[in-house]
mmCIF file of C-alpha atoms and ligand atoms in Angstrom:
data_model
loop_
_atom_site.group_PDB
_atom_site.id
_atom_site.type_symbol
_atom_site.label_atom_id
_atom_site.label_comp_id
_atom_site.label_asym_id
_atom_site.label_seq_id
_atom_site.Cartn_x
_atom_site.Cartn_y
_atom_site.Cartn_z
ATOM 1 C CA MET A 163 91.261 106.780 82.784
ATOM 2 C CA LEU A 164 94.481 104.337 83.540
ATOM 3 C CA SER A 165 97.823 105.294 82.750
ATOM 4 C CA GLU A 166 100.691 103.090 81.934
ATOM 5 C CA GLY A 167 103.733 104.054 84.147
ATOM 6 C CA ARG A 168 107.043 102.293 85.914
ATOM 7 C CA VAL A 169 107.886 102.167 89.673
ATOM 8 C CA MET A 170 111.062 104.157 89.985
ATOM 9 C CA ARG A 171 111.464 104.315 93.558
ATOM 10 C CA GLY A 172 109.471 103.522 96.994
ATOM 11 C CA VAL A 173 109.288 105.955 99.840
ATOM 12 C CA GLY A 174 107.541 105.079 103.122
ATOM 13 C CA GLY A 175 104.551 103.513 101.499
ATOM 14 C CA LEU A 176 104.106 105.964 98.633
ATOM 15 C CA TYR A 177 105.530 104.903 95.284
ATOM 16 C CA GLU A 178 107.136 107.261 92.429
ATOM 17 C CA VAL A 179 105.785 106.389 89.189
ATOM 18 C CA MET A 180 107.129 107.332 85.708
ATOM 19 C CA LEU A 181 104.216 107.515 83.517
ATOM 20 C CA THR A 182 105.410 106.224 80.216
ATOM 21 C CA GLY A 183 102.007 106.350 78.093
ATOM 22 C CA GLU A 184 102.452 110.151 77.228
ATOM 23 C CA GLU A 185 104.984 112.220 75.111
ATOM 24 C CA SER A 186 107.319 113.251 77.885
ATOM 25 C CA PRO A 187 107.502 110.955 80.839
ATOM 26 C CA ARG A 188 106.107 112.439 83.686
ATOM 27 C CA ARG A 189 106.803 111.673 87.465
ATOM 28 C CA ILE A 190 104.011 111.259 89.897
ATOM 29 C CA THR A 191 103.651 110.177 93.735
ATOM 30 C CA CYS A 192 101.142 107.460 94.250
ATOM 31 C CA ARG A 193 99.873 105.231 96.816
ATOM 32 C CA GLY A 194 99.224 101.485 96.116
ATOM 33 C CA ARG A 195 95.385 100.083 95.807
ATOM 34 C CA GLY A 196 94.450 98.104 98.707
ATOM 35 C CA ALA A 197 96.513 94.933 98.961
ATOM 36 C CA LEU A 198 99.473 96.455 96.730
ATOM 37 C CA ARG A 199 100.104 98.897 99.620
ATOM 38 C CA ARG A 200 101.721 96.048 101.616
ATOM 39 C CA ASP A 201 105.711 96.591 101.276
ATOM 40 C CA ASP A 202 106.396 93.220 99.648
ATOM 41 C CA LYS A 203 103.921 93.705 96.787
ATOM 42 C CA LEU A 204 105.101 96.605 94.480
ATOM 43 C CA LEU A 205 108.518 96.524 93.465
ATOM 44 C CA VAL A 206 110.726 99.029 91.702
ATOM 45 C CA GLY A 207 110.827 98.474 88.264
ATOM 46 C CA ASP A 208 107.084 97.269 87.870
ATOM 47 C CA LEU A 209 105.282 98.317 85.155
ATOM 48 C CA CYS A 210 102.019 99.301 86.680
ATOM 49 C CA LEU A 211 98.404 100.997 85.804
ATOM 50 C CA VAL A 212 97.793 104.488 87.340
ATOM 51 C CA ARG A 213 94.320 106.089 88.322
ATOM 52 C CA GLU A 214 94.685 109.917 88.660
ATOM 53 C CA GLU A 215 91.385 110.975 90.345
ATOM 54 C CA GLY A 216 90.972 114.375 92.327
ATOM 55 C CA GLY A 217 94.486 115.280 92.397
ATOM 56 C CA GLU A 218 95.569 111.848 94.131
ATOM 57 C CA ALA A 219 97.075 108.967 92.043
ATOM 58 C CA VAL A 220 96.644 105.396 93.110
ATOM 59 C CA ILE A 221 98.300 102.236 91.518
ATOM 60 C CA GLU A 222 95.429 100.016 90.491
ATOM 61 C CA ARG A 223 97.142 97.069 89.063
ATOM 62 C CA ILE A 224 100.743 95.416 88.390
ATOM 63 C CA LEU A 225 101.731 94.455 85.128
ATOM 64 C CA PRO A 226 103.213 91.235 84.666
ATOM 65 C CA ARG A 227 106.656 91.016 85.391
ATOM 66 C CA ARG A 228 109.161 89.285 83.047
ATOM 67 C CA THR A 229 111.485 88.809 86.367
ATOM 68 C CA ALA A 230 111.655 89.743 90.113
ATOM 69 C CA LEU A 231 114.509 89.324 92.210
ATOM 70 C CA VAL A 232 114.631 89.500 95.940
ATOM 71 C CA ARG A 233 118.208 90.735 96.322
ATOM 72 C CA PRO A 234 118.204 93.286 94.922
ATOM 73 C CA PRO A 235 114.538 93.870 94.693
ATOM 74 C CA LEU A 236 113.716 94.859 91.538
ATOM 75 C CA SER A 237 111.583 93.542 88.532
ATOM 76 C CA ASN A 238 112.264 93.391 85.019
ATOM 77 C CA LEU A 239 115.825 93.529 84.782
ATOM 78 C CA ASP A 240 117.747 92.539 81.781
ATOM 79 C CA GLU A 241 121.185 93.251 82.892
ATOM 80 C CA LEU A 242 122.697 93.005 86.377
ATOM 81 C CA PHE A 243 126.270 94.846 86.858
ATOM 82 C CA ILE A 244 127.955 93.049 89.603
ATOM 83 C CA VAL A 245 129.986 95.329 91.269
ATOM 84 C CA THR A 246 133.001 94.129 93.559
ATOM 85 C CA ALA A 247 136.279 95.651 94.548
ATOM 86 C CA ALA A 248 139.582 94.371 93.986
ATOM 87 C CA SER A 249 140.100 94.891 97.956
ATOM 88 C CA HIS A 250 138.562 97.156 100.899
ATOM 89 C CA PRO A 251 136.223 95.556 101.258
ATOM 90 C CA ALA A 252 137.823 91.937 100.019
ATOM 91 C CA PRO A 253 135.630 90.252 97.393
ATOM 92 C CA SER A 254 133.436 87.391 98.154
ATOM 93 C CA LEU A 255 133.702 84.952 95.552
ATOM 94 C CA GLU A 256 131.146 82.915 96.872
ATOM 95 C CA THR A 257 128.745 86.088 96.650
ATOM 96 C CA LEU A 258 129.862 86.735 93.131
ATOM 97 C CA ASP A 259 129.126 83.301 91.994
ATOM 98 C CA LYS A 260 125.531 82.972 93.607
ATOM 99 C CA LEU A 261 124.620 86.488 91.992
ATOM 100 C CA THR A 262 125.930 85.609 88.672
ATOM 101 C CA ALA A 263 123.885 82.407 89.342
ATOM 102 C CA ILE A 264 120.776 84.165 90.202
ATOM 103 C CA ALA A 265 120.981 86.295 87.057
ATOM 104 C CA VAL A 266 121.567 83.809 84.886
ATOM 105 C CA HIS A 267 118.791 81.812 86.277
ATOM 106 C CA ASN A 268 116.272 84.441 85.503
ATOM 107 C CA GLY A 269 117.410 85.270 82.190
ATOM 108 C CA ILE A 270 119.298 88.537 83.386
ATOM 109 C CA THR A 271 122.544 89.433 81.809
ATOM 110 C CA PRO A 272 125.302 89.336 84.447
ATOM 111 C CA THR A 273 128.152 91.963 83.858
ATOM 112 C CA LEU A 274 131.243 92.200 86.202
ATOM 113 C CA ILE A 275 132.803 95.372 87.297
ATOM 114 C CA VAL A 276 135.523 95.467 89.474
ATOM 115 C CA THR A 277 136.656 98.583 91.023
ATOM 116 C CA LYS A 278 139.260 99.746 93.282
ATOM 117 C CA ALA A 279 142.051 98.882 91.089
ATOM 118 C CA ASP A 280 144.036 101.584 92.183
ATOM 119 C CA ILE A 281 144.351 99.627 95.953
ATOM 120 C CA ASP A 282 145.304 96.371 94.195
ATOM 121 C CA ASP A 283 145.948 96.116 90.604
ATOM 122 C CA GLY A 284 147.047 92.515 90.527
ATOM 123 C CA ALA A 285 143.970 91.468 92.561
ATOM 124 C CA ALA A 286 141.586 93.382 90.365
ATOM 125 C CA GLU A 287 143.333 91.874 87.285
ATOM 126 C CA ALA A 288 143.406 88.323 88.644
ATOM 127 C CA LEU A 289 139.796 88.507 89.522
ATOM 128 C CA ALA A 290 138.675 89.724 86.182
ATOM 129 C CA ALA A 291 140.812 87.121 84.588
ATOM 130 C CA LEU A 292 138.803 84.448 86.710
ATOM 131 C CA TYR A 293 135.641 85.749 85.393
ATOM 132 C CA ARG A 294 136.473 86.344 81.875
ATOM 133 C CA THR A 295 137.583 82.823 81.880
ATOM 134 C CA ALA A 296 133.959 81.986 82.968
ATOM 135 C CA GLY A 297 132.621 83.535 79.812
ATOM 136 C CA PHE A 298 131.356 86.964 81.577
ATOM 137 C CA THR A 299 131.904 90.615 80.505
ATOM 138 C CA VAL A 300 134.461 92.290 83.075
ATOM 139 C CA PHE A 301 135.458 95.933 83.498
ATOM 140 C CA VAL A 302 138.228 96.732 85.598
ATOM 141 C CA LEU A 303 137.826 100.285 87.179
ATOM 142 C CA SER A 304 139.723 102.683 89.282
ATOM 143 C CA PRO A 305 139.674 106.757 89.540
ATOM 144 C CA ASP A 306 142.860 106.694 87.169
ATOM 145 C CA ARG A 307 141.531 104.462 84.568
ATOM 146 C CA SER A 308 139.185 105.810 81.873
ATOM 147 C CA ALA A 309 135.314 104.615 82.284
ATOM 148 C CA GLU A 310 134.793 104.993 78.634
ATOM 149 C CA ASP A 311 134.463 101.508 77.715
ATOM 150 C CA LEU A 312 132.040 100.690 80.450
ATOM 151 C CA GLY A 313 129.974 103.975 79.779
ATOM 152 C CA ARG A 314 129.769 102.909 76.233
ATOM 153 C CA TYR A 315 128.734 99.723 77.302
ATOM 154 C CA VAL A 316 126.014 101.074 79.291
ATOM 155 C CA ALA A 317 124.757 103.441 76.624
ATOM 156 C CA THR A 318 124.288 100.382 74.326
ATOM 157 C CA HIS A 319 122.901 97.842 76.518
ATOM 158 C CA VAL A 320 120.852 99.968 78.949
ATOM 159 C CA ALA A 321 118.638 101.956 76.355
ATOM 160 C CA ASN A 322 114.689 102.276 75.022
ATOM 161 C CA GLY A 323 113.282 101.087 78.031
ATOM 162 C CA ARG A 324 115.792 98.363 78.941
ATOM 163 C CA CYS A 325 116.572 98.206 82.651
ATOM 164 C CA ALA A 326 119.476 97.504 84.480
ATOM 165 C CA ALA A 327 121.005 97.725 88.355
ATOM 166 C CA PHE A 328 124.367 97.906 89.926
ATOM 167 C CA ALA A 329 124.480 95.610 92.942
ATOM 168 C CA GLY A 330 127.165 94.287 95.385
ATOM 169 C CA ALA A 331 128.632 94.684 98.946
ATOM 170 C CA SER A 332 128.606 97.808 100.451
ATOM 171 C CA GLY A 333 131.390 100.314 100.048
ATOM 172 C CA VAL A 334 132.412 98.759 96.602
ATOM 173 C CA GLY A 335 131.660 102.016 94.777
ATOM 174 C CA LYS A 336 128.667 101.420 93.109
ATOM 175 C CA SER A 337 127.334 105.020 93.865
ATOM 176 C CA THR A 338 130.438 106.467 93.022
ATOM 177 C CA LEU A 339 130.766 104.607 89.485
ATOM 178 C CA LEU A 340 127.060 105.825 88.576
ATOM 179 C CA ASN A 341 128.346 109.206 89.523
ATOM 180 C CA ARG A 342 131.072 109.012 87.506
ATOM 181 C CA LEU A 343 128.971 107.817 84.219
ATOM 182 C CA PHE A 344 126.115 110.270 85.086
ATOM 183 C CA PRO A 345 127.288 113.336 86.833
ATOM 184 C CA SER A 346 124.097 114.807 87.129
ATOM 185 C CA LEU A 347 123.060 111.846 89.365
ATOM 186 C CA SER A 348 125.032 113.281 92.412
ATOM 187 C CA LEU A 349 124.358 110.172 94.826
ATOM 188 C CA VAL A 350 125.383 110.396 98.055
ATOM 189 C CA THR A 351 128.619 108.108 98.624
ATOM 190 C CA GLY A 352 130.477 107.253 101.925
ATOM 191 C CA ALA A 353 133.808 106.311 103.079
ATOM 192 C CA ILE A 354 134.324 102.517 104.456
ATOM 193 C CA SER A 355 135.038 101.920 107.671
ATOM 194 C CA GLN A 356 138.397 101.875 108.887
ATOM 195 C CA LYS A 357 138.397 99.402 111.302
ATOM 196 C CA ILE A 358 136.434 96.694 109.757
ATOM 197 C CA ALA A 359 137.084 97.503 105.962
ATOM 198 C CA ARG A 360 133.461 97.328 105.261
ATOM 199 C CA GLY A 361 131.045 99.815 103.607
ATOM 200 C CA ARG A 362 128.171 101.710 105.853
ATOM 201 C CA HIS A 363 125.436 101.330 103.896
ATOM 202 C CA THR A 364 125.331 104.814 102.484
ATOM 203 C CA THR A 365 122.419 103.641 99.710
ATOM 204 C CA ARG A 366 119.404 103.058 101.457
ATOM 205 C CA SER A 367 116.646 102.221 98.576
ATOM 206 C CA VAL A 368 116.412 101.075 95.438
ATOM 207 C CA GLU A 369 116.205 103.762 93.098
ATOM 208 C CA LEU A 370 115.572 103.715 89.186
ATOM 209 C CA PHE A 371 117.083 106.424 86.970
ATOM 210 C CA LEU A 372 116.396 107.300 83.246
ATOM 211 C CA THR A 373 119.690 107.189 81.385
ATOM 212 C CA PRO A 374 119.945 109.851 78.150
ATOM 213 C CA GLU A 375 119.452 106.477 75.904
ATOM 214 C CA GLY A 376 115.892 106.020 77.329
ATOM 215 C CA GLY A 377 117.271 103.145 79.765
ATOM 216 C CA LEU A 378 116.464 102.458 83.099
ATOM 217 C CA LEU A 379 119.624 102.068 85.692
ATOM 218 C CA ALA A 380 119.145 101.734 89.351
ATOM 219 C CA ASP A 381 121.551 102.309 92.026
ATOM 220 C CA THR A 382 121.240 99.874 95.231
ATOM 221 C CA PRO A 383 122.024 99.218 99.002
ATOM 222 C CA GLY A 384 124.901 96.992 99.331
ATOM 223 C CA PHE A 385 124.376 93.649 100.956
ATOM 224 C CA SER A 386 126.880 91.249 102.351
ATOM 225 C CA MET A 387 124.715 87.821 102.033
ATOM 226 C CA LEU A 388 122.432 85.699 99.574
ATOM 227 C CA ASP A 389 120.668 83.463 101.826
ATOM 228 C CA PHE A 390 119.747 80.437 99.948
ATOM 229 C CA VAL A 391 118.298 78.936 102.574
ATOM 230 C CA ARG A 392 115.795 81.413 103.522
ATOM 231 C CA PHE A 393 114.815 82.654 99.870
ATOM 232 C CA ASP A 394 113.961 80.537 97.143
ATOM 233 C CA PHE A 395 116.178 82.147 94.364
ATOM 234 C CA PHE A 396 116.147 78.453 92.565
ATOM 235 C CA SER A 397 115.973 74.931 93.161
ATOM 236 C CA LEU A 398 118.667 72.359 92.995
ATOM 237 C CA SER A 399 117.452 70.803 89.361
ATOM 238 C CA ASP A 400 118.297 74.552 88.374
ATOM 239 C CA LEU A 401 121.656 74.653 89.454
ATOM 240 C CA PRO A 402 124.059 73.385 86.704
ATOM 241 C CA ALA A 403 122.529 75.630 84.295
ATOM 242 C CA THR A 404 123.101 78.657 86.426
ATOM 243 C CA PHE A 405 126.732 77.915 85.869
ATOM 244 C CA PRO A 406 127.090 78.438 82.100
ATOM 245 C CA ASP A 407 130.916 77.721 82.002
ATOM 246 C CA PHE A 408 130.353 73.989 83.483
ATOM 247 C CA THR A 409 127.758 73.301 80.476
ATOM 248 C CA PRO A 410 130.376 72.540 77.654
ATOM 249 C CA GLU A 411 131.831 70.204 79.977
ATOM 250 C CA LEU A 412 129.031 68.161 80.878
ATOM 251 C CA SER A 413 128.960 65.886 78.086
ATOM 252 C CA ALA A 414 132.521 64.225 79.671
ATOM 253 C CA CYS A 415 131.033 63.273 82.694
ATOM 254 C CA ARG A 416 130.768 59.317 82.823
ATOM 255 C CA TYR A 417 126.950 59.404 84.768
ATOM 256 C CA ALA A 418 124.147 60.756 83.432
ATOM 257 C CA ASP A 419 122.923 61.676 86.725
ATOM 258 C CA CYS A 420 126.451 62.822 87.875
ATOM 259 C CA THR A 421 126.194 65.848 90.400
ATOM 260 C CA HIS A 422 129.347 67.513 89.775
ATOM 261 C CA THR A 423 130.381 67.486 93.465
ATOM 262 C CA GLY A 424 133.046 64.883 93.573
ATOM 263 C CA GLU A 425 131.878 61.756 91.289
ATOM 264 C CA VAL A 426 134.804 59.956 89.119
ATOM 265 C CA GLU A 427 135.065 60.963 85.668
ATOM 266 C CA CYS A 428 133.109 64.045 86.021
ATOM 267 C CA GLY A 429 133.556 66.961 83.144
ATOM 268 C CA VAL A 430 133.667 69.413 85.717
ATOM 269 C CA ALA A 431 136.455 68.315 87.870
ATOM 270 C CA VAL A 432 138.558 67.187 84.668
ATOM 271 C CA ALA A 433 137.975 71.017 83.333
ATOM 272 C CA VAL A 434 139.261 72.236 87.075
ATOM 273 C CA ARG A 435 142.221 69.848 86.773
ATOM 274 C CA GLU A 436 143.016 70.964 83.390
ATOM 275 C CA GLY A 437 142.254 74.926 84.137
ATOM 276 C CA ARG A 438 139.253 75.676 82.004
ATOM 277 C CA ILE A 439 137.218 76.251 85.211
ATOM 278 C CA ALA A 440 138.470 78.074 88.485
ATOM 279 C CA PRO A 441 138.262 75.998 91.562
ATOM 280 C CA SER A 442 136.740 78.588 93.293
ATOM 281 C CA ARG A 443 133.732 78.324 90.781
ATOM 282 C CA HIS A 444 133.354 74.704 91.686
ATOM 283 C CA GLU A 445 133.737 75.110 95.195
ATOM 284 C CA SER A 446 130.786 77.717 95.078
ATOM 285 C CA TYR A 447 129.010 75.157 92.837
ATOM 286 C CA ARG A 448 129.512 72.644 95.678
ATOM 287 C CA ALA A 449 128.615 74.985 98.203
ATOM 288 C CA LEU A 450 125.156 75.992 96.586
ATOM 289 C CA TYR A 451 124.644 72.027 95.952
ATOM 290 C CA LYS A 452 124.821 71.099 99.292
ATOM 291 C CA ILE A 453 122.499 74.321 100.727
ATOM 292 C CA LEU A 454 119.711 73.314 97.893
ATOM 293 C CA LYS A 455 119.988 69.290 98.742
ATOM 294 C CA GLU A 456 119.746 69.911 102.444
ATOM 295 C CA LYS A 457 116.844 72.192 101.508
ATOM 296 C CA GLU A 458 115.253 69.666 99.368
ATOM 297 C CA ASN A 459 115.292 66.735 101.674
ATOM 298 C CA ARG A 460 113.599 68.962 104.275
ATOM 299 C CA TYR A 461 110.561 69.516 102.133
HETATM 300 N N1 LIG B 236 140.341 103.765 95.993
HETATM 301 C C1 LIG B 236 139.367 103.856 95.584
HETATM 302 N N2 LIG B 236 138.181 104.030 96.207
HETATM 303 C C2 LIG B 236 136.597 104.120 95.939
HETATM 304 C C3 LIG B 236 136.959 103.537 94.326
HETATM 305 N N3 LIG B 236 135.385 103.552 94.052
HETATM 306 C C4 LIG B 236 134.624 104.236 95.080
HETATM 307 N N4 LIG B 236 135.371 104.300 96.299
HETATM 308 C C5 LIG B 236 135.370 104.899 97.503
HETATM 309 O O1 LIG B 236 134.780 103.591 98.093
HETATM 310 C C6 LIG B 236 133.836 104.231 99.223
HETATM 311 C C7 LIG B 236 132.492 103.751 99.036
HETATM 312 O O2 LIG B 236 131.997 104.016 97.860
HETATM 313 P P1 LIG B 236 130.395 104.263 97.299
HETATM 314 O O3 LIG B 236 130.340 104.454 96.088
HETATM 315 O O4 LIG B 236 129.505 104.726 98.326
HETATM 316 O O5 LIG B 236 130.057 102.494 97.805
HETATM 317 P P2 LIG B 236 128.536 101.800 97.520
HETATM 318 O O6 LIG B 236 128.971 100.245 96.691
HETATM 319 O O7 LIG B 236 127.708 102.632 96.705
HETATM 320 O O8 LIG B 236 128.466 101.479 98.914
HETATM 321 P P3 LIG B 236 126.690 101.190 99.526
HETATM 322 O O9 LIG B 236 125.889 102.722 99.074
HETATM 323 O O10 LIG B 236 126.830 101.414 101.112
HETATM 324 O O11 LIG B 236 125.957 100.140 98.962
HETATM 325 C C8 LIG B 236 133.591 106.100 98.955
HETATM 326 O O12 LIG B 236 134.648 106.377 99.845
HETATM 327 C C9 LIG B 236 134.427 105.846 97.373
HETATM 328 O O13 LIG B 236 135.167 107.384 97.369
HETATM 329 C C10 LIG B 236 138.034 103.125 93.650
HETATM 330 O O14 LIG B 236 137.471 102.889 92.584
HETATM 331 N N5 LIG B 236 139.241 103.187 94.455
HETATM 332 MG MG1 LIG B 237 125.814 103.422 97.221
HETATM 333 ZN ZN1 LIG B 238 130.229 65.956 86.403
#
C-alpha cells in the first residue's frame, strides 16, 4: 500500500518523510527508489508516495511540484522570508533583488525581514523603507524589539499545509529568529566571524518543521551568491515581470520594445528620477539584464 507524505529533510541519502494521509502525522525514514536516490532528484518539500514493506520504507514517486527552487533547494513553497541583517554581515541589495525576483517568478510571496536593528537602526529602517516602497512586506527586528507582528504574520500565512522558508546569507540570524518564534525548535546558531564579519554556515542542511497552525517552515543554510550564469532561474523575457514595482511604470516607455536599461523616455528611468523606484532596484535589474542577455546570445 502507498501512503502520501512530505519530505521534511534529507540526511546522507536517506529522507525523513512525514506521512500526511493518517490521522496524526507520523515521521519515518525512507530511502528513494532507483533513480530517485540521486541527490538532486528529491527535494525537501516534495510530496511523495511511500511504500512500507518488511520494516523498510521506500519513496516510490514524487508527486507533481507546484514550484521548485535551487537556492534554497526546496519545492512547493508558498512564501519566502528573505532575511538580511542591517549590518554584520552587510546587506547585499543585489542578492535581495535576485531573491525577490526568483520568488516572484515562481509565484512565491517574498517577505523581507531585516535583523540586527540593534547594531544599526538607521540602516535597518532605510532598508525597510526601500523595500516597502518596492511593494514588499517588511519586518524589522532586533533582540529588543517585539517579534509579535512577525509571529502573527507567520501564524496566518504559514498554516494548513502552506509551506515557507527562511533564506538569506550566513550569519543574518535566520535560526536565531526561528528559535525566537518557536522556542521548542532549539536550532543551533553561531557567532559571525570577527575578522571577516561573515557567518560561518552554522546551519548545514534544509529542514522543514511543522508549525502549531499546521504550516511547514524551513530553516536553510546561508548562501552568498545567486549565480544566474550557472543556474537557469529564469530567462531574459521573464525578467521585467520579476520586478513588480516596475510594472505600473512600463506604460510610460516610449518604445514598445524598451529594455528599461538606458533608453530615452523609459518609464522606469522616469520613476527612478521621480523617486518611485530606488536606484538600487534599477541597478540590480540592469545587472540581471546584462547576465541574461549574454546568456541568451551564447546559446
Ligand atoms: N546583535 C544581534 N545579533 C543577532 C541578531 N540576530 C542574530 N544575531 C546573532 O548573529 C549570529 C548568527 O545568527 P544565526 O541565527 O546562527 O544566523 P543564520 O542566519 O542562521 O546563519 P547560517 O545558519 O550560517 O546560515 C549569532 O551570533 C546570533 O546571536 C540580532 O538581531 N542582533
Ligand atoms: Mg542558521
Ligand atoms: Zn522602459
